[in-house]
Coordinates of C-alpha atoms in Angstrom, one line a residue:
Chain D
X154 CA 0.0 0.0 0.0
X155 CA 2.7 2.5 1.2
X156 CA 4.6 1.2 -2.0
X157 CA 1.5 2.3 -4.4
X158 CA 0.9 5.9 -2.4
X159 CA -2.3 4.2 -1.7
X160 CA -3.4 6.4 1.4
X161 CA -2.3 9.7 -0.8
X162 CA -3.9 8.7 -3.6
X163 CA -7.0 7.7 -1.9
X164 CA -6.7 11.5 -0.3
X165 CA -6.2 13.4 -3.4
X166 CA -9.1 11.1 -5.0
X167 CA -11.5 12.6 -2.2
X168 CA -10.4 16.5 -2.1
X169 CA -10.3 16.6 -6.0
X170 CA -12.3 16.2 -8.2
X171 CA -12.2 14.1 -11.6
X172 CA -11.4 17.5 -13.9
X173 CA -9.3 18.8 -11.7
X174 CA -7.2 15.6 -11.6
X175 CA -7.1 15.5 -15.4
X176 CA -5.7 19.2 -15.3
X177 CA -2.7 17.9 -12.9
X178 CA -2.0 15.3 -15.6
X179 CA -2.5 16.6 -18.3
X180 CA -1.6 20.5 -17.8
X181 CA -3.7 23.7 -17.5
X182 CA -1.6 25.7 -20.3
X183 CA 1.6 23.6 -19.8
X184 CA 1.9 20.1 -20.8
X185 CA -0.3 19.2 -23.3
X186 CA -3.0 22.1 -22.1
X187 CA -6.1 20.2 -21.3
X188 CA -7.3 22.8 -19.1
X189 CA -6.6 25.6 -21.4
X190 CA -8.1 23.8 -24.6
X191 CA -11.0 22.0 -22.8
X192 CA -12.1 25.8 -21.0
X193 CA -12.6 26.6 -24.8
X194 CA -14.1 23.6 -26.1
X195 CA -16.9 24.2 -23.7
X196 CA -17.4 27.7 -24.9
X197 CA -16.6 26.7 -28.8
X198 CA -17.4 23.7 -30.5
X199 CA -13.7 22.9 -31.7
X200 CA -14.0 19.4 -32.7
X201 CA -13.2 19.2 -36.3
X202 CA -12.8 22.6 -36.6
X203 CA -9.2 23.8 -35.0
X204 CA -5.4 22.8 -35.4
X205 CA -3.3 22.7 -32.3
X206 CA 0.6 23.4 -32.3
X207 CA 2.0 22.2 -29.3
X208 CA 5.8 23.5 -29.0
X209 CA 7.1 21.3 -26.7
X210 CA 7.4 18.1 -28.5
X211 CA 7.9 15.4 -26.0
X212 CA 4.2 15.3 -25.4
X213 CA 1.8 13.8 -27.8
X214 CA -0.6 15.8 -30.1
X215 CA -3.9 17.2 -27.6
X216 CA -6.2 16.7 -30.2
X217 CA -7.9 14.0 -28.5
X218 CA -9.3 16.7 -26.0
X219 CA -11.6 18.0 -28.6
X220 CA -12.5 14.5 -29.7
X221 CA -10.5 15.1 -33.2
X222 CA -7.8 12.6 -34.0
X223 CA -6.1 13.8 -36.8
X224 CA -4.6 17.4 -38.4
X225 CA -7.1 18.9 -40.8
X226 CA -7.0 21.3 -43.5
X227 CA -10.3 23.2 -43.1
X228 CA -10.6 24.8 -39.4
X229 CA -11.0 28.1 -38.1
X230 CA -9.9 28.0 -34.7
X231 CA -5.5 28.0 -34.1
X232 CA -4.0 27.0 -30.7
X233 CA -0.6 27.4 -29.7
X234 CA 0.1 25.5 -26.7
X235 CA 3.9 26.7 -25.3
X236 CA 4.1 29.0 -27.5
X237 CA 6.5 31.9 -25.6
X238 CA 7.0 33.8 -28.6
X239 CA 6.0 37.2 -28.0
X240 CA 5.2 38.1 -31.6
X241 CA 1.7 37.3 -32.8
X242 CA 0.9 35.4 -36.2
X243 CA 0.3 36.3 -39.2
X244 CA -2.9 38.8 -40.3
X245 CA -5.0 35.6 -41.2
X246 CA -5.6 35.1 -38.3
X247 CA -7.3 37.0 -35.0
X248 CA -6.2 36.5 -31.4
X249 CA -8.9 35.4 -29.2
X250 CA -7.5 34.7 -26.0
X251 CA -4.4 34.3 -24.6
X252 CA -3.3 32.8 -21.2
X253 CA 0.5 32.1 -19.9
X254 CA 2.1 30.6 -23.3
X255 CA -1.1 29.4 -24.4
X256 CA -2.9 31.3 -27.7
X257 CA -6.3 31.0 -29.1
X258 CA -6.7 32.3 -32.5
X259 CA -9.5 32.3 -34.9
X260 CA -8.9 32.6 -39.2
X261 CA -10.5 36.3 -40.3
Chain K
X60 CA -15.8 9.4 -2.9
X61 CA -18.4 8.7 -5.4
X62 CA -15.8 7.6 -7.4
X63 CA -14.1 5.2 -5.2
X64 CA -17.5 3.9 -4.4
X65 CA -18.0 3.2 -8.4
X66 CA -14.2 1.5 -8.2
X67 CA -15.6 -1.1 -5.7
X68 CA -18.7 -1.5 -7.4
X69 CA -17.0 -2.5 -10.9
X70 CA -14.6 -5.2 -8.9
X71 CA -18.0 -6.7 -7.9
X72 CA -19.2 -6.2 -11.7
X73 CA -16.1 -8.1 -12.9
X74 CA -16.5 -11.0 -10.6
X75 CA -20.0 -11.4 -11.5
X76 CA -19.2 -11.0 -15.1
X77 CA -16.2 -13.7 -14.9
X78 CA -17.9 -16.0 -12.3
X79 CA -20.5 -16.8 -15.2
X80 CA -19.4 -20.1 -16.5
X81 CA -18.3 -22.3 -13.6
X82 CA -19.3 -25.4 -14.2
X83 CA -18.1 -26.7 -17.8
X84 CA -14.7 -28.8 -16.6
X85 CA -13.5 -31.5 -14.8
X86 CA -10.9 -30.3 -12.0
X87 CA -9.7 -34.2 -12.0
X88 CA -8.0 -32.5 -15.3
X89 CA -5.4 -30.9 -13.3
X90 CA -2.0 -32.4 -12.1
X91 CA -2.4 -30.6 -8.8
X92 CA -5.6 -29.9 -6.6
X93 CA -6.1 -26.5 -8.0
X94 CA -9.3 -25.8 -8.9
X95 CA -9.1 -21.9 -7.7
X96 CA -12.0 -19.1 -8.9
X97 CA -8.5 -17.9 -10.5
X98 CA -9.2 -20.5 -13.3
X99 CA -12.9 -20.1 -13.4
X100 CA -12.2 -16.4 -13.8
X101 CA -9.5 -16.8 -16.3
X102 CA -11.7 -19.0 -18.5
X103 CA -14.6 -16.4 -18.6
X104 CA -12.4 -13.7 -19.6
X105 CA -11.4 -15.6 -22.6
X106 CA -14.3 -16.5 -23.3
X107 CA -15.8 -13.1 -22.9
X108 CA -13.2 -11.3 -25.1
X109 CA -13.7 -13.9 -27.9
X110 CA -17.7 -12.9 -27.5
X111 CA -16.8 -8.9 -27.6
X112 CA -15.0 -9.8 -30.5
X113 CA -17.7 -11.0 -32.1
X114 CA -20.3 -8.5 -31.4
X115 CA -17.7 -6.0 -32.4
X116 CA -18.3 -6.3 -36.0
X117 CA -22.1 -5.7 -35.6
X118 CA -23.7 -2.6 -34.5
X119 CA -25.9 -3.9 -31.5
X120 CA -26.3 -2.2 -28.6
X121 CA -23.5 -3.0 -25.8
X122 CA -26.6 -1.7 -22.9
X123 CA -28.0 -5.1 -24.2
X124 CA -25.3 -7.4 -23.7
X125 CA -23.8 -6.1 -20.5
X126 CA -27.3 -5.7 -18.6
X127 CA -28.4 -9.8 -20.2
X128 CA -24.8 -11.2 -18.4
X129 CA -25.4 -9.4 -15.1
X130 CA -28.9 -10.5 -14.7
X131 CA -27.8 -14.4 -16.1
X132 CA -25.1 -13.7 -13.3
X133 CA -27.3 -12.4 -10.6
X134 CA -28.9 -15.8 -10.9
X135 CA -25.3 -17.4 -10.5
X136 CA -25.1 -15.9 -7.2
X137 CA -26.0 -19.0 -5.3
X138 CA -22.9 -20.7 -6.5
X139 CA -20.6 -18.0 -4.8
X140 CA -19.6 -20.5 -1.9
X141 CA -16.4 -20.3 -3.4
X142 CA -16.1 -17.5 -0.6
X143 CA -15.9 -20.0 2.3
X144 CA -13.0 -22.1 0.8
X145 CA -10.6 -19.2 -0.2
X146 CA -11.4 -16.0 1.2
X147 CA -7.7 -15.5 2.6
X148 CA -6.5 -15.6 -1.1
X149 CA -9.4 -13.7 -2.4
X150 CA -8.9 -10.8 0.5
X151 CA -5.5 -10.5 -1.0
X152 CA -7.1 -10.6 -4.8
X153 CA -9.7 -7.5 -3.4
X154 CA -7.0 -5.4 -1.7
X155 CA -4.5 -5.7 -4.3
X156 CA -7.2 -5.0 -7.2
X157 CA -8.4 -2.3 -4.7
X158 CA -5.1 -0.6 -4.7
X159 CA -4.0 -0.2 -8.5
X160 CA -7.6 0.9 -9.4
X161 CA -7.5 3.8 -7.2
X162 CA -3.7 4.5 -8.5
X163 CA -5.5 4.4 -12.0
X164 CA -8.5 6.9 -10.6
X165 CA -5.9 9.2 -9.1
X166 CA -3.5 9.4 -12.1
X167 CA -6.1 9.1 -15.1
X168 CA -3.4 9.5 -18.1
X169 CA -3.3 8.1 -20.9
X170 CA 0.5 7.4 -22.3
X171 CA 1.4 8.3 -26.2
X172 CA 0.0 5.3 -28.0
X173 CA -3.1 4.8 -25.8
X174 CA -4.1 9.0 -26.6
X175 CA -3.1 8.2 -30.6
X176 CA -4.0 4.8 -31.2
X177 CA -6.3 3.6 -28.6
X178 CA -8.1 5.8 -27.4
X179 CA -9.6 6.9 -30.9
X180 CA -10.9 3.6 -31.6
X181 CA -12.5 3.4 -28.3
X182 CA -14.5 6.7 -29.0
X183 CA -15.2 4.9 -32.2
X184 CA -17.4 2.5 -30.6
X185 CA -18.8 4.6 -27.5
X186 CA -20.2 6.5 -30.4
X187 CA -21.8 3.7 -31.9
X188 CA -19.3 2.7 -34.1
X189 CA -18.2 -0.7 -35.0
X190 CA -15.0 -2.7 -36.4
X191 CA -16.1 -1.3 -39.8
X192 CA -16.1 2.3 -39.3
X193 CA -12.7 2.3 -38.3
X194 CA -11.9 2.5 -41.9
X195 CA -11.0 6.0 -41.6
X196 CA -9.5 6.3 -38.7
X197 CA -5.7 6.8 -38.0
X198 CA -3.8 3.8 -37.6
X199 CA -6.9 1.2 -38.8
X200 CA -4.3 -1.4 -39.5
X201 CA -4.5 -2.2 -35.5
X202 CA -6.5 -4.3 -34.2
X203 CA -9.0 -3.2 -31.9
X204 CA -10.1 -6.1 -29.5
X205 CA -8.3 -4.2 -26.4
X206 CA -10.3 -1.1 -27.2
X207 CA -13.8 -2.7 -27.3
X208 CA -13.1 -4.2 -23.8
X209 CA -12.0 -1.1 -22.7
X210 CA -15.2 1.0 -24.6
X211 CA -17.8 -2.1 -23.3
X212 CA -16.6 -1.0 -19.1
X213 CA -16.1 2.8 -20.1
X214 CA -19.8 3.0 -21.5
X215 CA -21.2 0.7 -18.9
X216 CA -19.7 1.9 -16.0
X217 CA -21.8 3.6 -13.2
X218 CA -20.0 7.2 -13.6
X219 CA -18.9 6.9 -17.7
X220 CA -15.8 7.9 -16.9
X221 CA -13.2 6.9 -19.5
X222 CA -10.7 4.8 -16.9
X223 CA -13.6 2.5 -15.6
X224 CA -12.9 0.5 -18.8
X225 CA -9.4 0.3 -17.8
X226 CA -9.9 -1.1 -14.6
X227 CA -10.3 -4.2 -16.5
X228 CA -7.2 -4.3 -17.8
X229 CA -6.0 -4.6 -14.0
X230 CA -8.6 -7.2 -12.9
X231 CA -7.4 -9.6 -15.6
X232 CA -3.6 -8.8 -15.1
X233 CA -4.1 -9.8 -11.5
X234 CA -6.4 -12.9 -12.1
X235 CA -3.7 -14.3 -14.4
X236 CA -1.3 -13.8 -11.6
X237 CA -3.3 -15.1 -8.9
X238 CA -3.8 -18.4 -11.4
X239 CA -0.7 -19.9 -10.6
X240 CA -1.4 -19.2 -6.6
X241 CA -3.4 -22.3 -6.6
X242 CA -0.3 -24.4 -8.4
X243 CA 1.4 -25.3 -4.8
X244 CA -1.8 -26.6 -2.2
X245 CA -2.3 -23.8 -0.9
X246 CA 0.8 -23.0 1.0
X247 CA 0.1 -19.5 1.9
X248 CA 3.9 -19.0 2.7
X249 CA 4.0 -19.0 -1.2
X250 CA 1.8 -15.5 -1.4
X251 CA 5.2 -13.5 -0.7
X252 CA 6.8 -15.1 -3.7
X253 CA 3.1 -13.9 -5.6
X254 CA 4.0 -10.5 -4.6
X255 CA 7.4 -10.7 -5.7
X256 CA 6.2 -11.6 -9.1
X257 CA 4.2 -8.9 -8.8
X258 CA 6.5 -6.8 -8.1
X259 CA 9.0 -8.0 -11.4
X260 CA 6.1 -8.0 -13.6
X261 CA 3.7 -4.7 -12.6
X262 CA 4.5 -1.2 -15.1
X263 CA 2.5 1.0 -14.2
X264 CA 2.6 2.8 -17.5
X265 CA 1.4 -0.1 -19.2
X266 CA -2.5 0.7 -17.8
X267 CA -1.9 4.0 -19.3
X268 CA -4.1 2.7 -22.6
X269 CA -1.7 0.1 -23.9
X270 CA -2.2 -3.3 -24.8
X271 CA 0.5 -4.9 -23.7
X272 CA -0.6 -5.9 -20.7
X273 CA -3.5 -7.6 -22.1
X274 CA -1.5 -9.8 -24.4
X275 CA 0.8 -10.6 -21.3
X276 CA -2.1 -11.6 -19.3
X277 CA -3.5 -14.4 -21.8
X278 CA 0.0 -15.7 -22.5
X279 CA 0.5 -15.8 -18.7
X280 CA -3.2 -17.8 -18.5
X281 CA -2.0 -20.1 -21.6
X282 CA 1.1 -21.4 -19.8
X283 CA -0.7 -22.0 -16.5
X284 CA -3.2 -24.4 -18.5
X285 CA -0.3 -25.7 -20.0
X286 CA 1.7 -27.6 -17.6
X287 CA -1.2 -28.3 -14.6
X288 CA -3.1 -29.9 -17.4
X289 CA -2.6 -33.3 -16.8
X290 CA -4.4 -35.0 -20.2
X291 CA -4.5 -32.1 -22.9
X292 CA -7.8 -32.7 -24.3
X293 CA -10.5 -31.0 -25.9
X294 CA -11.3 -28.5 -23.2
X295 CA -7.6 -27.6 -23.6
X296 CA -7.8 -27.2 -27.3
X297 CA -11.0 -25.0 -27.6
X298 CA -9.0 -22.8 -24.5
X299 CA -5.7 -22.3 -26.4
X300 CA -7.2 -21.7 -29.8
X301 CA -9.8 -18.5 -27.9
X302 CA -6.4 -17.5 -26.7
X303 CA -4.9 -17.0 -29.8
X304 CA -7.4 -15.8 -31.3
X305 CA -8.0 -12.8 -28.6
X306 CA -4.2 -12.3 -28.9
X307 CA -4.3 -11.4 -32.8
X308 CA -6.9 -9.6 -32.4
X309 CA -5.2 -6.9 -29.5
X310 CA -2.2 -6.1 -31.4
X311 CA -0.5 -6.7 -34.5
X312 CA 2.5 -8.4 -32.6
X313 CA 0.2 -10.9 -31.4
X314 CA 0.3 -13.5 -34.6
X315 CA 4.2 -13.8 -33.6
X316 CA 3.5 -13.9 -30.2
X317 CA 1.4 -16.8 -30.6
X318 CA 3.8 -18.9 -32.6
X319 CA 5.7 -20.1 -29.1
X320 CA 2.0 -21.2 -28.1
X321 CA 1.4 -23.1 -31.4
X322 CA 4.9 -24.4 -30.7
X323 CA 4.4 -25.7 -27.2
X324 CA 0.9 -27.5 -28.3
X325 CA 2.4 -29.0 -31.3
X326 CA 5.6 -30.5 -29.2
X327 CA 3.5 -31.6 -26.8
X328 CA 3.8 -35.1 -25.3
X329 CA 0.0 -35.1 -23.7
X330 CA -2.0 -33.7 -26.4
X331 CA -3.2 -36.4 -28.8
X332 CA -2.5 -36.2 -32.6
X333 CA -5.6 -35.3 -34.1
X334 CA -6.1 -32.3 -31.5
X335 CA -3.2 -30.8 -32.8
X336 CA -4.5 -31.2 -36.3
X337 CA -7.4 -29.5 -35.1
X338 CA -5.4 -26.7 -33.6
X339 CA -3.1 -26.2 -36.7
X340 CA -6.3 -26.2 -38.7
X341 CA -8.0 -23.4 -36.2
X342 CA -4.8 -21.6 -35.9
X343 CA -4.8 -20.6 -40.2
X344 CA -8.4 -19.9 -39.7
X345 CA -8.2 -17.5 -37.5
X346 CA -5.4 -16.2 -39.1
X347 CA -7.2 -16.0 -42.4
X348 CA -10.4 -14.7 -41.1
X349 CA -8.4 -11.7 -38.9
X350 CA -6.8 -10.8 -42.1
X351 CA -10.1 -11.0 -44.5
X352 CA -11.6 -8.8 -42.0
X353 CA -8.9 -6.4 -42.1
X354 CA -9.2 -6.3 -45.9
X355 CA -12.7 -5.7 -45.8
X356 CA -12.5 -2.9 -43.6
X357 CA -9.3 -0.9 -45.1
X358 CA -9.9 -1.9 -48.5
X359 CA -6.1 -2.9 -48.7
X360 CA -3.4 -4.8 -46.4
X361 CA -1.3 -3.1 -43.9
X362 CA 0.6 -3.7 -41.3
X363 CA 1.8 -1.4 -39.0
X364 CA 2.2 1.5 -41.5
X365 CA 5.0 2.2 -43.8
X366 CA 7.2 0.9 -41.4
X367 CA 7.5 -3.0 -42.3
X368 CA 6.5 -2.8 -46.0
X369 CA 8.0 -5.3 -48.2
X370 CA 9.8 -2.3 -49.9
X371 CA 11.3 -1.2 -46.7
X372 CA 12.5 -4.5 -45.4
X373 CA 14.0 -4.9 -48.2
X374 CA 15.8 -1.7 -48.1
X375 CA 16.7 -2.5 -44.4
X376 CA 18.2 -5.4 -45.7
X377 CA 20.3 -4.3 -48.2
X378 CA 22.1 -2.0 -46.0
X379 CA 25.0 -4.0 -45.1
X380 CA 27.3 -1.3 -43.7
X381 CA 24.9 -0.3 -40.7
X382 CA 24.8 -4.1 -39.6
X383 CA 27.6 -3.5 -36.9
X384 CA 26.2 -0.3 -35.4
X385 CA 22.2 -1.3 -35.0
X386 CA 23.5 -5.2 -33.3
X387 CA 25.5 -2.9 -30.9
X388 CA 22.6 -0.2 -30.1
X389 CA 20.0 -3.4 -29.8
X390 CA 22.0 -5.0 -27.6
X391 CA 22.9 -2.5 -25.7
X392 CA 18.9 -1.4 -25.3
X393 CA 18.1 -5.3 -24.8
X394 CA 20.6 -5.3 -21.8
X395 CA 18.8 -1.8 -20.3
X396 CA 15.4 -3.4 -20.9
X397 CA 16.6 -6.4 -18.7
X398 CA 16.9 -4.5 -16.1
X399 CA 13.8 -2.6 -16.5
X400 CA 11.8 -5.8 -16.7
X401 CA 14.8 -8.1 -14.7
X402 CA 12.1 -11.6 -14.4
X403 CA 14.1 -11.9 -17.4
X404 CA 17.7 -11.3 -15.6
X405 CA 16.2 -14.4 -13.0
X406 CA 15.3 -16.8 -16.1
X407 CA 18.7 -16.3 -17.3
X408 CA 20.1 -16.8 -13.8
X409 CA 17.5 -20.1 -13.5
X410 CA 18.3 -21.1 -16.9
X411 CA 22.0 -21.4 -16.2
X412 CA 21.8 -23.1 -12.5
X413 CA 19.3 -25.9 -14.1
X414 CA 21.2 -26.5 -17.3
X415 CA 21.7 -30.0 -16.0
X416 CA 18.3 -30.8 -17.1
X417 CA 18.9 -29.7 -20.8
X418 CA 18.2 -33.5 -21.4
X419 CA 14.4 -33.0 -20.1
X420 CA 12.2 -32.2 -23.4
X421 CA 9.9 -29.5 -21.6
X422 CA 13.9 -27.8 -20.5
X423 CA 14.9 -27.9 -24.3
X424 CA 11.7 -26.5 -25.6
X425 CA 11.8 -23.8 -22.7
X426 CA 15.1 -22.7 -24.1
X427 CA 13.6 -22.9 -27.8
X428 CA 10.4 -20.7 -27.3
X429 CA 13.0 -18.1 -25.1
X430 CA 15.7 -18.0 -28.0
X431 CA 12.7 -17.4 -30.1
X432 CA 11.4 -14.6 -28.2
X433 CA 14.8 -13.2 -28.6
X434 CA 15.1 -13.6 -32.2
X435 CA 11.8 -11.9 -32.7
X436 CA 11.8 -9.3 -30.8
X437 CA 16.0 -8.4 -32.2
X438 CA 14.4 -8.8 -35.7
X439 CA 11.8 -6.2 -34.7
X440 CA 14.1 -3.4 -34.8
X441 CA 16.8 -4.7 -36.8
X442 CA 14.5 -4.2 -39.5
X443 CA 13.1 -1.5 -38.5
X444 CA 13.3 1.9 -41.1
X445 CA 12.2 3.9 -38.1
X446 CA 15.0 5.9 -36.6
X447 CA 16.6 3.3 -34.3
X448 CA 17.3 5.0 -30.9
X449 CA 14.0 6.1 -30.8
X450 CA 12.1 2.7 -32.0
X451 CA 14.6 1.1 -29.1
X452 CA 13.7 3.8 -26.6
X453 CA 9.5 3.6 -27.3
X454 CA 8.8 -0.1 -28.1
X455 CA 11.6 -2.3 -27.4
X456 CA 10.7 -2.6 -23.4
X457 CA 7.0 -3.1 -24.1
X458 CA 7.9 -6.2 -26.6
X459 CA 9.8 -7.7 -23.7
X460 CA 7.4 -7.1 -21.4
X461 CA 5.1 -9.1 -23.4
X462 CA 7.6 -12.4 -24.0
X463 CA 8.0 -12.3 -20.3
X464 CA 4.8 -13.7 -20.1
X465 CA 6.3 -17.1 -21.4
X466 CA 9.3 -16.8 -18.2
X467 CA 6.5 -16.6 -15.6
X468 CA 5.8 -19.8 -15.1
X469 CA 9.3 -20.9 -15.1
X470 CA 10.8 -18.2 -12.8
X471 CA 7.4 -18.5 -9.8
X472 CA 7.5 -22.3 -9.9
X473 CA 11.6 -22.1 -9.2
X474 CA 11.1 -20.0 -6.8
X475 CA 8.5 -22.0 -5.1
X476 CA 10.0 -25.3 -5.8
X477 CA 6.8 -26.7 -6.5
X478 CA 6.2 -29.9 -7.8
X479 CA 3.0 -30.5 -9.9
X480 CA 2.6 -34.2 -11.3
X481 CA 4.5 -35.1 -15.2
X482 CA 5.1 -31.3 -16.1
X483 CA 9.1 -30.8 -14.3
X484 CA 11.2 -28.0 -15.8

């Protein structure tokens, strides 16, 4: 028990709750920014519709956040996940919101 | 709390679901007097995946199939007296269960191939898909069987929260464990070594979406049949051909993992002729039908991408002056992996202090199946067009971690020193 943190884990399970957990896992605008991209996604419908650029590699695409498992060409939303760049994009596209080195953009 | 509640709950879901079946063999079949709910639960669960298989290719309503086993099981109950005659042994099965489900609750993540190849064709079917609509998915060329266990608990779990159809993945690691508990009469001095195996054999990344596990667990269950059968008959046929055929159907690797088990049937001393016929027979038909069904879906054969093409082997072949440098990075990952996953460093160890029984048949076709597993897996990567260090660094320790399910049995019943009936190794 001691060796599996069972005791901790069985603390943290009770004093946090399920999305919260997922955020500690998975990042609020670090990591792979569930927090960040799922705050959105309950606002905008991204599924199908964005493309997010994560810039630290070692972590695997966070497209499965949005329930979208692939790159596509057609979307209108853009999201840079640690992106510390302070120069914006491009003209094509809009910033929507911004957070830490996170970026939400949308195509004009 | 609600959710360690629902954790509990779904242990008693999966021994109802697994107790179904109980009374279809003969436990005079065993060498030793081992007729633990270990085996009755390991022979649901194969026969259950082989029936999730099957309804995978249809769209019918998974509601319908879960809620018809738990009521057929809720009229089972009466035969759960199994309670009285092993509850130390099942105490230990609860806690232990009990334990890496709520590591899995607290830590919810998914690892790189269970968010990219996994995962997606689990939403597949908790959206109603089926095998077919894959298609156009990434990565349709794997196969899917560990998914639609993992979708059937996710969608019929009391909260619908994605890792409830993980937890399964940890019930049947530990029942294929807990199998082999039963091997020595009950000598409870023998749990430690249980936990020791435990300990060489649990990665707690590999419940992070991957398969792996899955494979190792039916290997694990195959072996266990394999030497406390005493007469190899029928029962033992139909058992080892569900096996395989869950096994190719879970990951790509699994038609060479399954060679070692066609192997060990075939050799065998106490499975009659025409069984074996039988088996080879079954073994190309499942073979056959996994990849007509794959055909039919894709519309054209692959196998794990662009990665082992004929085109590419060949290329990987031809490429003479990088033979020296990928043996020496294999090797040298092989050696790290050993230590990673070190019931291999113990076989070796075992293999070397018993070499005076190289004479027995079961020794020499021990050795055969584990120079095979080291021949395959080396192949693996030697072919490999993927950029070496990295394949090595990703994959190689999850291939041995799934051949290691063929040392089990060797390095628990060394340790234990038990001695069950013709089967001596």
């Amino acid at each position: 028990m001691q060796f599996n943190n069972f005791f901790l884990n069985t603390y943290v399970i009770f004093n946090k709750k399920y999305q919260e957990r997922l955020i500690s896992v998975y990042g609020y605008c670090d990591k792979q920014g569930y927090g960040f991209i799922k705050s959105i996604n309950d606002e905008l419908n991204l599924s199908n519709n964005v493309k997010i650029i994560n810039y630290d590699l070692k972590y695997p695409s966070s497209y499965i956040f949005v329930n979208q498992f692939h790159e596509i060409k057609d979307y209108q939303y853009l999201i840079l996940l640690n992106y510390y760049e302070t120069n914006d994009l491009n003209k094509d596209f809009k910033k929507l919101k911004s957070y830490e080195s996170c970026r939400l953009y949308k195509k004009r | 709390m609600i959710e360690i509640i629902a954790s509990l709950l779904q242990f008693v879901i999966f021994i109802l679901f697994f107790f179904l079946f109980h009374k279809f063999y003969n436990k005079n079949l065993f060498n030793v007097n081992s007729n633990t709910i270990f085996q009755t639960f390991s022979i649901n669960i194969i026969i259950f995946l082989n029936i999730l298989l099957f309804f995978s290719f249809f769209n019918i309503n998974s509601n319908i199939i879960y809620y018809f086993i738990l009521i057929l099981s809720f009229f089972n109950l009466k035969n759960f007296n199994f309670l009285k005659k092993e509850l130390i042994i099942f105490y230990f099965f609860f806690i232990i269960n009990i334990i890496f489900f709520i590591s899995i609750v607290h830590n919810p993540i998914l690892g790189w191939d269970g968010q990219a190849v996994w995962y997606p064709k689990v939403y597949n079917f908790f959206y109603g898909g089926n095998f077919f609509t894959l298609a156009d998915s990434h990565y349709a060329e794997y196969p899917h069987l560990g998914s639609f266990l993992w979708f059937f608990f996710w969608k019929n779990s009391f909260l619908q929260l994605e890792y409830f159809g993980r937890l399964t993945f940890v019930f049947i690691y530990f029942v294929s464990i807990f199998l082999y508990f039963g091997m020595e009469n009950k000598n409870y001095k023998n749990i430690l070594i249980l936990f020791f195996m435990i300990f060489l054999t649990y990665d707690k990344d590999l419940f992070a979406g991957y398969q792996e596990v899955l494979i190792f667990s039916l290997i694990n269950i195959f072996m266990y049949f394999y030497i406390s059968l005493k007469k190899k008959n029928f029962f033992f046929l139909i058992i080892s051909i569900l096996i395989c055929n869950s096994v190719i159907w879970i990951k790509n690797e699994g038609v060479f993992f399954i060679i070692p088990i066609t192997f060990l049937f075939l050799v065998s001393l106490s499975i009659d002729k025409i069984y074996k016929k039988m088996f080879l027979f079954f073994i190309i038909l499942i073979l056959i039908i996994r990849v007509s069904l794959s055909l039919e879906m894709m519309g054209d054969f692959r196998w794990q991408g662009e990665g082992y093409s004929a085109n590419s082997l060949l290329i990987q072949m031809i490429k003479y002056d990088l033979y020296l440098d990928k043996v020496y990075l294999i090797l040298k990952h092989f050696i790290i992996s050993f230590f990673k996953y070190p019931i291999w460093l113990i076989t070796f160890v075992l293999l070397f202090f018993r070499y005076s029984k190289l004479k027995d048949i079961s020794y020499k076709n021990f050795i055969v199946v584990v120079i095979y597993l080291l021949i395959f897996n080396f192949t693996v990567f030697f072919a490999s067009s993927a950029n070496l260090e990295w394949h090595l660094a990703v994959a190689l320790d999850r291939l041995n971690y799934i051949a290691s399910a063929y040392l089990f049995f060797f390095v628990y019943i060394n340790l234990t020193a038990v001695k069950f009936g013709n089967y001596d190794i």
